[in-house]
PDB file of C-alpha atoms in Angstrom:
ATOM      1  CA  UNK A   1     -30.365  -3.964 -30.968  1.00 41.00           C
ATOM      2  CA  UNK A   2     -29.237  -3.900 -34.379  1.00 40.00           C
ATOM      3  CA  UNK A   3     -25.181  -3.780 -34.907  1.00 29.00           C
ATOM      4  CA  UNK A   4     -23.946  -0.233 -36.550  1.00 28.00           C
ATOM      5  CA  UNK A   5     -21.590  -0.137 -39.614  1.00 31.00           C
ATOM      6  CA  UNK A   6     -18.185  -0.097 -38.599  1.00 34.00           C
ATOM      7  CA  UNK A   7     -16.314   3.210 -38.876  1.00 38.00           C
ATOM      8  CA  UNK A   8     -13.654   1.937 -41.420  1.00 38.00           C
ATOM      9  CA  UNK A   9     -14.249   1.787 -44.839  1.00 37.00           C
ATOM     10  CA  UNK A  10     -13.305  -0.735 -47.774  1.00 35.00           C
ATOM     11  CA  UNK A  11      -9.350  -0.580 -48.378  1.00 33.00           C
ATOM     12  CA  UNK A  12      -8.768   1.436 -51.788  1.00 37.00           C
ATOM     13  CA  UNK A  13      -6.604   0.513 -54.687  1.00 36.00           C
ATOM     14  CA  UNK A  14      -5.467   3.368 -56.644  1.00 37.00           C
ATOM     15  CA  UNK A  15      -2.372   4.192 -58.646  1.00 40.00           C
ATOM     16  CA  UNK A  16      -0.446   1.442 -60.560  1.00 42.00           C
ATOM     17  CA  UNK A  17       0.714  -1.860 -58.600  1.00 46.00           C
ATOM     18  CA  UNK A  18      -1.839  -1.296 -55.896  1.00 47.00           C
ATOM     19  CA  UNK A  19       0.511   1.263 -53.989  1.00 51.00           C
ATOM     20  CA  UNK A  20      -2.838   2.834 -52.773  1.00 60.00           C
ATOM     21  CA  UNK A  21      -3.648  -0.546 -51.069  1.00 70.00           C
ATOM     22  CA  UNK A  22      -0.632  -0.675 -49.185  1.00 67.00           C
ATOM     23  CA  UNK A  23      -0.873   2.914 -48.151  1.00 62.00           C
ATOM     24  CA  UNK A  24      -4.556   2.327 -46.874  1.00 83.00           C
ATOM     25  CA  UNK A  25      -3.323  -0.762 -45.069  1.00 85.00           C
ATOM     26  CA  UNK A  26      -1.029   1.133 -43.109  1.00 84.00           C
ATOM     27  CA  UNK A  27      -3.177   3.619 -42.442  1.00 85.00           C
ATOM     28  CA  UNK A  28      -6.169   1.263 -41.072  1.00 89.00           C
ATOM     29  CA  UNK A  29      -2.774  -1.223 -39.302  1.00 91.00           C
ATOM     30  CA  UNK A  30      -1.691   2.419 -37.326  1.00 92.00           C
ATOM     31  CA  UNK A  31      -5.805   2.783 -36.089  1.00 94.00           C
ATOM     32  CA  UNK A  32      -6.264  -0.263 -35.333  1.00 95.00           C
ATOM     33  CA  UNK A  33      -2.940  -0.035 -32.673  1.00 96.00           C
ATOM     34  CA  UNK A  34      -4.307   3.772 -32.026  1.00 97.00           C
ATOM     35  CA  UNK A  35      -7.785   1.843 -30.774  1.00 97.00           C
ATOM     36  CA  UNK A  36      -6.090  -1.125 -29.172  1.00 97.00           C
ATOM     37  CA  UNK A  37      -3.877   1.621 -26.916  1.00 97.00           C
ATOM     38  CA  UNK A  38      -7.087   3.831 -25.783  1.00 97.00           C
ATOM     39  CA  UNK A  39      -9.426   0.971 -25.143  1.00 97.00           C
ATOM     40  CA  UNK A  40      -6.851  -0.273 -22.525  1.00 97.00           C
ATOM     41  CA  UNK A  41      -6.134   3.666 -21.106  1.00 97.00           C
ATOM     42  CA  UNK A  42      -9.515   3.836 -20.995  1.00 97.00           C
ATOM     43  CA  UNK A  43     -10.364   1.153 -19.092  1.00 96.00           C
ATOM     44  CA  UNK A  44      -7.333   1.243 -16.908  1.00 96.00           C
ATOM     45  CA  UNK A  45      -7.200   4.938 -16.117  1.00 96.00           C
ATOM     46  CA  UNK A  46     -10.863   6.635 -17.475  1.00 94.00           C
ATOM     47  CA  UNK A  47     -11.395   9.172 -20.175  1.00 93.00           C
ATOM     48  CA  UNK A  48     -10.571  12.034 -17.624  1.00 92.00           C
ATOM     49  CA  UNK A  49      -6.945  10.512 -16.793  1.00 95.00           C
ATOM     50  CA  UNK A  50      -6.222   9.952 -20.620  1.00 96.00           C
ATOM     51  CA  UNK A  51      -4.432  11.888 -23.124  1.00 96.00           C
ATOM     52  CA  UNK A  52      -3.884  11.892 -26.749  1.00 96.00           C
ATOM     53  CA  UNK A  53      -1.100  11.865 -26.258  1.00 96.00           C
ATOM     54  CA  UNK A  54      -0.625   8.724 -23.736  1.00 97.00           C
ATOM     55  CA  UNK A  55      -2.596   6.539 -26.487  1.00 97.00           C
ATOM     56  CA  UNK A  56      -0.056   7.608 -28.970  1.00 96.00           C
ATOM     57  CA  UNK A  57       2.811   6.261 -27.006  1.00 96.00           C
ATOM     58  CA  UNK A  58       0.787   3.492 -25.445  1.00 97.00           C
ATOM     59  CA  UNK A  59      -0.030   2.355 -29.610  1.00 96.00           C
ATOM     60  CA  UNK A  60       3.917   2.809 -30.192  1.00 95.00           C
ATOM     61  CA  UNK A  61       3.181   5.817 -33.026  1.00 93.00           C
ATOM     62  CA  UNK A  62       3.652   9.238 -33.856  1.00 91.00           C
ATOM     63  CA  UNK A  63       1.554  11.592 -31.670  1.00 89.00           C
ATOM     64  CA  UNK A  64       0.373  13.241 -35.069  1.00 91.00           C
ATOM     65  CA  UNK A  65      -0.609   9.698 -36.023  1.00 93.00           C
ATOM     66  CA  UNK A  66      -3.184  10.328 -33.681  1.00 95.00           C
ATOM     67  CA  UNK A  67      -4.576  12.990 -35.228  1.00 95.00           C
ATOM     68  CA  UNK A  68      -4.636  11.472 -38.484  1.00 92.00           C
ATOM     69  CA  UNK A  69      -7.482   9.113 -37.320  1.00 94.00           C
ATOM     70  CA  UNK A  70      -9.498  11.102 -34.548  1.00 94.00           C
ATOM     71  CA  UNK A  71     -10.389  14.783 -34.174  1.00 93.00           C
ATOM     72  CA  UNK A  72      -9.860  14.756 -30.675  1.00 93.00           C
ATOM     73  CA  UNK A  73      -9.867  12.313 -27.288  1.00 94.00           C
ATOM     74  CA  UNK A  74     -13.414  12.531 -27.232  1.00 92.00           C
ATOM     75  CA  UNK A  75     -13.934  11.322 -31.052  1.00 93.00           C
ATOM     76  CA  UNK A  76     -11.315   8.196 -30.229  1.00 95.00           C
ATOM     77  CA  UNK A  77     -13.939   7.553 -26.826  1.00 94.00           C
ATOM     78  CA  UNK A  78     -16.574   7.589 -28.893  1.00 92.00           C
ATOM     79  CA  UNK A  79     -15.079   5.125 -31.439  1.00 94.00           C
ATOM     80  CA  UNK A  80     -14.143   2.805 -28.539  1.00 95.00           C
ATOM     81  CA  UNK A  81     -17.710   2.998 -27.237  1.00 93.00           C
ATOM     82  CA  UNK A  82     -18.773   2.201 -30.557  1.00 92.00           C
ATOM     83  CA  UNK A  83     -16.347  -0.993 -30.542  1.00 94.00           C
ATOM     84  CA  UNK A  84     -17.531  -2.075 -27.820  1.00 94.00           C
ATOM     85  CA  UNK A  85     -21.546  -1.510 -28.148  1.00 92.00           C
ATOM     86  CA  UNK A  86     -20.793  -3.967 -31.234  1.00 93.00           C
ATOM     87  CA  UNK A  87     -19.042  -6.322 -29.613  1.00 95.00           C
ATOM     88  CA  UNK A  88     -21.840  -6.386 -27.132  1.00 94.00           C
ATOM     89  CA  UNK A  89     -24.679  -6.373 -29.708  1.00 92.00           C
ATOM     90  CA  UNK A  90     -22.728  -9.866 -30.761  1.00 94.00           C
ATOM     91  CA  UNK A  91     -22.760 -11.641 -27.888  1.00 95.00           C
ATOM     92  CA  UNK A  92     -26.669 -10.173 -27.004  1.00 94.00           C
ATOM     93  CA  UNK A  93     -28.060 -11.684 -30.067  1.00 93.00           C
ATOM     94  CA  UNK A  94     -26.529 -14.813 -29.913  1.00 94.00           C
ATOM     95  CA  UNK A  95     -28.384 -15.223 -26.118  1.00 95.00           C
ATOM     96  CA  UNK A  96     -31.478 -13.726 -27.854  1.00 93.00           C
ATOM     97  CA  UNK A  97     -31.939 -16.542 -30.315  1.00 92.00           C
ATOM     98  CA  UNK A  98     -34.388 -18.725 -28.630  1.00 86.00           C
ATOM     99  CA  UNK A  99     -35.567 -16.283 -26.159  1.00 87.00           C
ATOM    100  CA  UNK A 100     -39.756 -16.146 -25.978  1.00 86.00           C
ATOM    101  CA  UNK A 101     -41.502 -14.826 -22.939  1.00 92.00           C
ATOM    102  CA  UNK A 102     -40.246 -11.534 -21.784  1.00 94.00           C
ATOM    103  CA  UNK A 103     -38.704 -13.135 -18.602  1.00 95.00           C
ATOM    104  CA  UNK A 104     -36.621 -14.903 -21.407  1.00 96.00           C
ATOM    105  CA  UNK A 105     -35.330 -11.986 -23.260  1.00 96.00           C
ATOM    106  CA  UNK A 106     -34.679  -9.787 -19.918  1.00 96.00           C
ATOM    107  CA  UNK A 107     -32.773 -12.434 -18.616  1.00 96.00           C
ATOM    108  CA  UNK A 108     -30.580 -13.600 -21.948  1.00 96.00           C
ATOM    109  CA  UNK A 109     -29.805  -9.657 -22.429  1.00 96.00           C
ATOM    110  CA  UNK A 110     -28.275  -9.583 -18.609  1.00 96.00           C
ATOM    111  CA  UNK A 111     -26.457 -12.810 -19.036  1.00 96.00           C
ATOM    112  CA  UNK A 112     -25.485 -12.444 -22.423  1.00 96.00           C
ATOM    113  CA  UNK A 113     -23.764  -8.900 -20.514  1.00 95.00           C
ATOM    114  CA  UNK A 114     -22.574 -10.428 -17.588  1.00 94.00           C
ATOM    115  CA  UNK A 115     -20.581 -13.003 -20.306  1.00 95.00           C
ATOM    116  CA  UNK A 116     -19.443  -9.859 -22.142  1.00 95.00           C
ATOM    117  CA  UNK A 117     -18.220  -8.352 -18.919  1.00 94.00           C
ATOM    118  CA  UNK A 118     -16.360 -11.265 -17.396  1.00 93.00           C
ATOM    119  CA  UNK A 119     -14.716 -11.517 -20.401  1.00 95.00           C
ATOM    120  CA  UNK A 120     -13.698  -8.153 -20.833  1.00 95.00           C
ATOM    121  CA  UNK A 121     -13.307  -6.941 -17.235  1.00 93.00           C
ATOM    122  CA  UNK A 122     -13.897  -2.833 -17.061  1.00 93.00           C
ATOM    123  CA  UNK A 123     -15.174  -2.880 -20.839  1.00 95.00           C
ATOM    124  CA  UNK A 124     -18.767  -1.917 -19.972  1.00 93.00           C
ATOM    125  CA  UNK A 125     -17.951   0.648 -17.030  1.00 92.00           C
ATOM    126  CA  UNK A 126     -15.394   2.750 -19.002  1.00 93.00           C
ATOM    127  CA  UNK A 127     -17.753   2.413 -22.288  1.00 93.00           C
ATOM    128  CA  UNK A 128     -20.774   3.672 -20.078  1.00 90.00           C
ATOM    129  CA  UNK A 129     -18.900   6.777 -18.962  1.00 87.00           C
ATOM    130  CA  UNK A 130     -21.187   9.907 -19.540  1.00 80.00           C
ATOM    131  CA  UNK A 131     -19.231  12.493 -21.461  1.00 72.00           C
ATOM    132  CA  UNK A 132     -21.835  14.183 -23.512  1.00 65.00           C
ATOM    133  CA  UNK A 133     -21.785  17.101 -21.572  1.00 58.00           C
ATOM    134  CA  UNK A 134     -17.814  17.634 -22.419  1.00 55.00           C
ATOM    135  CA  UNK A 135     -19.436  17.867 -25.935  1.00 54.00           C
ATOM    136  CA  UNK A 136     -18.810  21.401 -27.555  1.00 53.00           C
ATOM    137  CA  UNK A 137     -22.355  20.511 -29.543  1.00 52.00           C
ATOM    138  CA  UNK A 138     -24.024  17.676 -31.392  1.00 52.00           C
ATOM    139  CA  UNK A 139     -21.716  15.090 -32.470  1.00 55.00           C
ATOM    140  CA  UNK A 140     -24.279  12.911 -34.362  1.00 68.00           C
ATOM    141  CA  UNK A 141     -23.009  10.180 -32.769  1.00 76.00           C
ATOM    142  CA  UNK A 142     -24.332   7.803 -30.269  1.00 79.00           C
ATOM    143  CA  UNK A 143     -22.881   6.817 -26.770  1.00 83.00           C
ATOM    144  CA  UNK A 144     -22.813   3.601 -25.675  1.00 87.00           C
ATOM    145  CA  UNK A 145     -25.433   4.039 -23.024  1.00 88.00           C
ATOM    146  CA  UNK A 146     -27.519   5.677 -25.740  1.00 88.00           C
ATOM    147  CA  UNK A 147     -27.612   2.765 -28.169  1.00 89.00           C
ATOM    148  CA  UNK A 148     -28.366   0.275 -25.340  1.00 92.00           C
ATOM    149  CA  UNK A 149     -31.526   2.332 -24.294  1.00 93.00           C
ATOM    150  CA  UNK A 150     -32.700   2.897 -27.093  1.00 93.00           C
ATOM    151  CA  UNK A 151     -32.375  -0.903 -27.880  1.00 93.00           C
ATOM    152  CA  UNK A 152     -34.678  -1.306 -24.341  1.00 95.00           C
ATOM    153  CA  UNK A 153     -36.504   1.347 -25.854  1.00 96.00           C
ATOM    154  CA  UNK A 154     -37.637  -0.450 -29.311  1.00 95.00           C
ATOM    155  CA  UNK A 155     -38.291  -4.084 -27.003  1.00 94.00           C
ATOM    156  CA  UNK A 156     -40.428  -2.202 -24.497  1.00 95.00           C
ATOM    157  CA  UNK A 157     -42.503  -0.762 -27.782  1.00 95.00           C
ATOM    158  CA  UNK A 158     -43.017  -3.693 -29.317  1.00 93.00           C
ATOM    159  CA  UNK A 159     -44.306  -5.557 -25.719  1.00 94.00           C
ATOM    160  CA  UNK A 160     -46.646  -2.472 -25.617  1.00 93.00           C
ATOM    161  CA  UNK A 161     -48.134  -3.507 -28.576  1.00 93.00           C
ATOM    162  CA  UNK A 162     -48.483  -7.222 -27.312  1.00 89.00           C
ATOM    163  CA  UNK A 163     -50.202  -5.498 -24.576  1.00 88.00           C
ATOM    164  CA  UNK A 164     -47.332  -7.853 -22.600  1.00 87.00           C
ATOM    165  CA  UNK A 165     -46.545  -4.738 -20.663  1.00 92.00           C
ATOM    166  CA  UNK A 166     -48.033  -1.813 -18.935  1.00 91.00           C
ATOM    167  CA  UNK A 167     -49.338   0.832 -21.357  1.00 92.00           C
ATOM    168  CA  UNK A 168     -48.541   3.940 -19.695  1.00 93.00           C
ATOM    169  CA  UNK A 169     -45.289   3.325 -19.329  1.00 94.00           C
ATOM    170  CA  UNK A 170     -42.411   5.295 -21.143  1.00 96.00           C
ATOM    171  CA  UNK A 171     -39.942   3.052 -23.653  1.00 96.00           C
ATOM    172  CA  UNK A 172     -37.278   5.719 -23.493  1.00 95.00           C
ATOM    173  CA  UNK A 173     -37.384   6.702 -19.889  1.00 96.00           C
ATOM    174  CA  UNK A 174     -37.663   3.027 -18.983  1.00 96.00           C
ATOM    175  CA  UNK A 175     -34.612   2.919 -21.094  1.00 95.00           C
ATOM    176  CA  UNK A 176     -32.357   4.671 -19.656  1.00 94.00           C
ATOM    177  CA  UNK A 177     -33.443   3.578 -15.909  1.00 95.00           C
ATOM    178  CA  UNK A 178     -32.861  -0.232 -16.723  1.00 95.00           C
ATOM    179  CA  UNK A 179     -29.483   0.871 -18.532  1.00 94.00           C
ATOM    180  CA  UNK A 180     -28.212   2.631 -15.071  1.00 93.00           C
ATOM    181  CA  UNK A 181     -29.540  -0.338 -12.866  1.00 94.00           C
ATOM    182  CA  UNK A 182     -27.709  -2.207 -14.595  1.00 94.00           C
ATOM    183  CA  UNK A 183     -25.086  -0.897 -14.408  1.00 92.00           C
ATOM    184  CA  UNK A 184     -25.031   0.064 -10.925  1.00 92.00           C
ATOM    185  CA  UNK A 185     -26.141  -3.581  -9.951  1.00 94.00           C
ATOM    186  CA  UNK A 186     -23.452  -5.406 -12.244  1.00 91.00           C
ATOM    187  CA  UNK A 187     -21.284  -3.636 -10.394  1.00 90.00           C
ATOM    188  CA  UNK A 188     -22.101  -4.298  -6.802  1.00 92.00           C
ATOM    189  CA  UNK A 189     -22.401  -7.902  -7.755  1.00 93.00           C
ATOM    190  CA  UNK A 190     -19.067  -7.818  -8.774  1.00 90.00           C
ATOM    191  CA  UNK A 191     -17.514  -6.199  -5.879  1.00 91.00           C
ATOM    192  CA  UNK A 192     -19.992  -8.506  -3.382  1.00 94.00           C
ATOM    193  CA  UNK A 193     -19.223 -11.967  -5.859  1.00 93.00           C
ATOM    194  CA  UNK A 194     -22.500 -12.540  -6.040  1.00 95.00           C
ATOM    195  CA  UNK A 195     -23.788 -15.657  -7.173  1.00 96.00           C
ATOM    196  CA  UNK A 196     -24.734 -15.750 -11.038  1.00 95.00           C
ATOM    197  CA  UNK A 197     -28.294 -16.911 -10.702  1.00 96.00           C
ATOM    198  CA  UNK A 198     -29.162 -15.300  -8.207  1.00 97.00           C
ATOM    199  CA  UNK A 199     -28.192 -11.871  -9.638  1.00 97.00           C
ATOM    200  CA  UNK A 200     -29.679 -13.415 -12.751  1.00 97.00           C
ATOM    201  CA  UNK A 201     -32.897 -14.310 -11.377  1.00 97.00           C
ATOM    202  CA  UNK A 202     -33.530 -11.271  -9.031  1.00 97.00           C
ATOM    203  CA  UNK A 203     -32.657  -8.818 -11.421  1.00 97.00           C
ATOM    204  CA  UNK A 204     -35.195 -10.378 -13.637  1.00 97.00           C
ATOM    205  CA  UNK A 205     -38.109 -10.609 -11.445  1.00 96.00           C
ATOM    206  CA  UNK A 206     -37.368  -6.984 -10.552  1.00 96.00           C
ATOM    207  CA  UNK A 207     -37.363  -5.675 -14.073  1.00 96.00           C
ATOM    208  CA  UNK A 208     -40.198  -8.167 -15.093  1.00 95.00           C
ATOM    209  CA  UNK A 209     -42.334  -6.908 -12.302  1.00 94.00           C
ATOM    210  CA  UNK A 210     -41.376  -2.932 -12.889  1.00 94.00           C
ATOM    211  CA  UNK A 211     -42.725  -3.311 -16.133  1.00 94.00           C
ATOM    212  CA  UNK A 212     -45.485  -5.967 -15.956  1.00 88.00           C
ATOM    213  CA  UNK A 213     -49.017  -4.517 -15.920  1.00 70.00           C
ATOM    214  CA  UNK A 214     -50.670  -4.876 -12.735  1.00 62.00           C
TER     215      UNK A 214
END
């Protein structure tokens, strides 16, 4: 699950005294308040029930300030699922350092989540919200729930080749269902407080034995 470069450049210097650096630092100051404002609409309200215009006053700038940075409310989502997806890729590898066995690594990627979640409540669920069909066509970009499947994807290839796993079994369909149980089943442990280990451990066993040749 390898992190993506981050959307914002390297600040530029141009013109004499460095005038270009301060203009760039405004510029990247006014996104970063533009991001801070939609990541908490989004989470608190939903893409749906935000506007452009709502982040604008929620970041404390200029509604065309808004425009300055993102083409629309969908290209602002998409940078805040790309935040987050990194954030998450952080946290991921850190659990993934001394994971082994594939019971190891399934369970480090749903606790190193479950630590990314608690500590940034509604995160995950707003990031995960499908919106590629209010796409007018391709944006080249990934979703959230795109990059984490295809990050199951690439693990469940290279157990294939292990032979760890069963064989007939497809990496990028088997990426997208452990993606949505995940989801779905972080979130009724939530609302039911489930205890950690035991979500841990039968979530585990169940993807372990979905996958398992038998």
């Amino acid at each position: 699950m390898a992190v993506l470069e981050t959307e914002e450049g390297p600040i530029a210097e141009t013109g004499a005294g460095g005038s270009g650096n301060g203009v760039s630092r405004r510029k990247l100051e006014s996104r970063r308040k533009i991001m801070a404002a939609a990541r908490k609409l989004f989470v608190e309200r939903g893409y749906h029930d935000t506007r452009p215009q709502d982040i604008s006053k929620e970041a404390g700038v200029g509604h065309g300030t808004f425009y300055l940075h993102f083409e629309d409310k969908l290209d602002c989502f998409l940078a805040f699922t790309d935040e987050a997806a990194n954030e998450l890729e952080e946290v991921l590898a850190k659990h993934l350092q001394n994971a082994g066995t594939i019971t190891d690594v399934i369970r480090e990627i749903l606790s190193g989540t479950l630590e990314y979640s608690e500590a940034h409540p509604g995160v995950l669920a707003a990031a995960l919200t499908d919106v590629t069909v209010l796409s007018k066509g391709d944006t080249g970009r990934k979703t959230a729930s795109m990059r984490w499947a295809e990050g199951w994807a690439n693990l469940i290839d290279g157990w294939k080749q292990t032979k760890s796993i069963a064989l007939d079994i497809d990496s990028r369909l088997a990426g997208q269902v452990l993606v949505g149980a995940t989801k779905q089943a972080g979130g009724y442990a939530s609302r039911n407080h489930l205890d950690r280990d035991f979500y841990l451990d039968n979530m585990t066993r169940l993807f372990v034995r979905a996958l398992k040749a038998q």
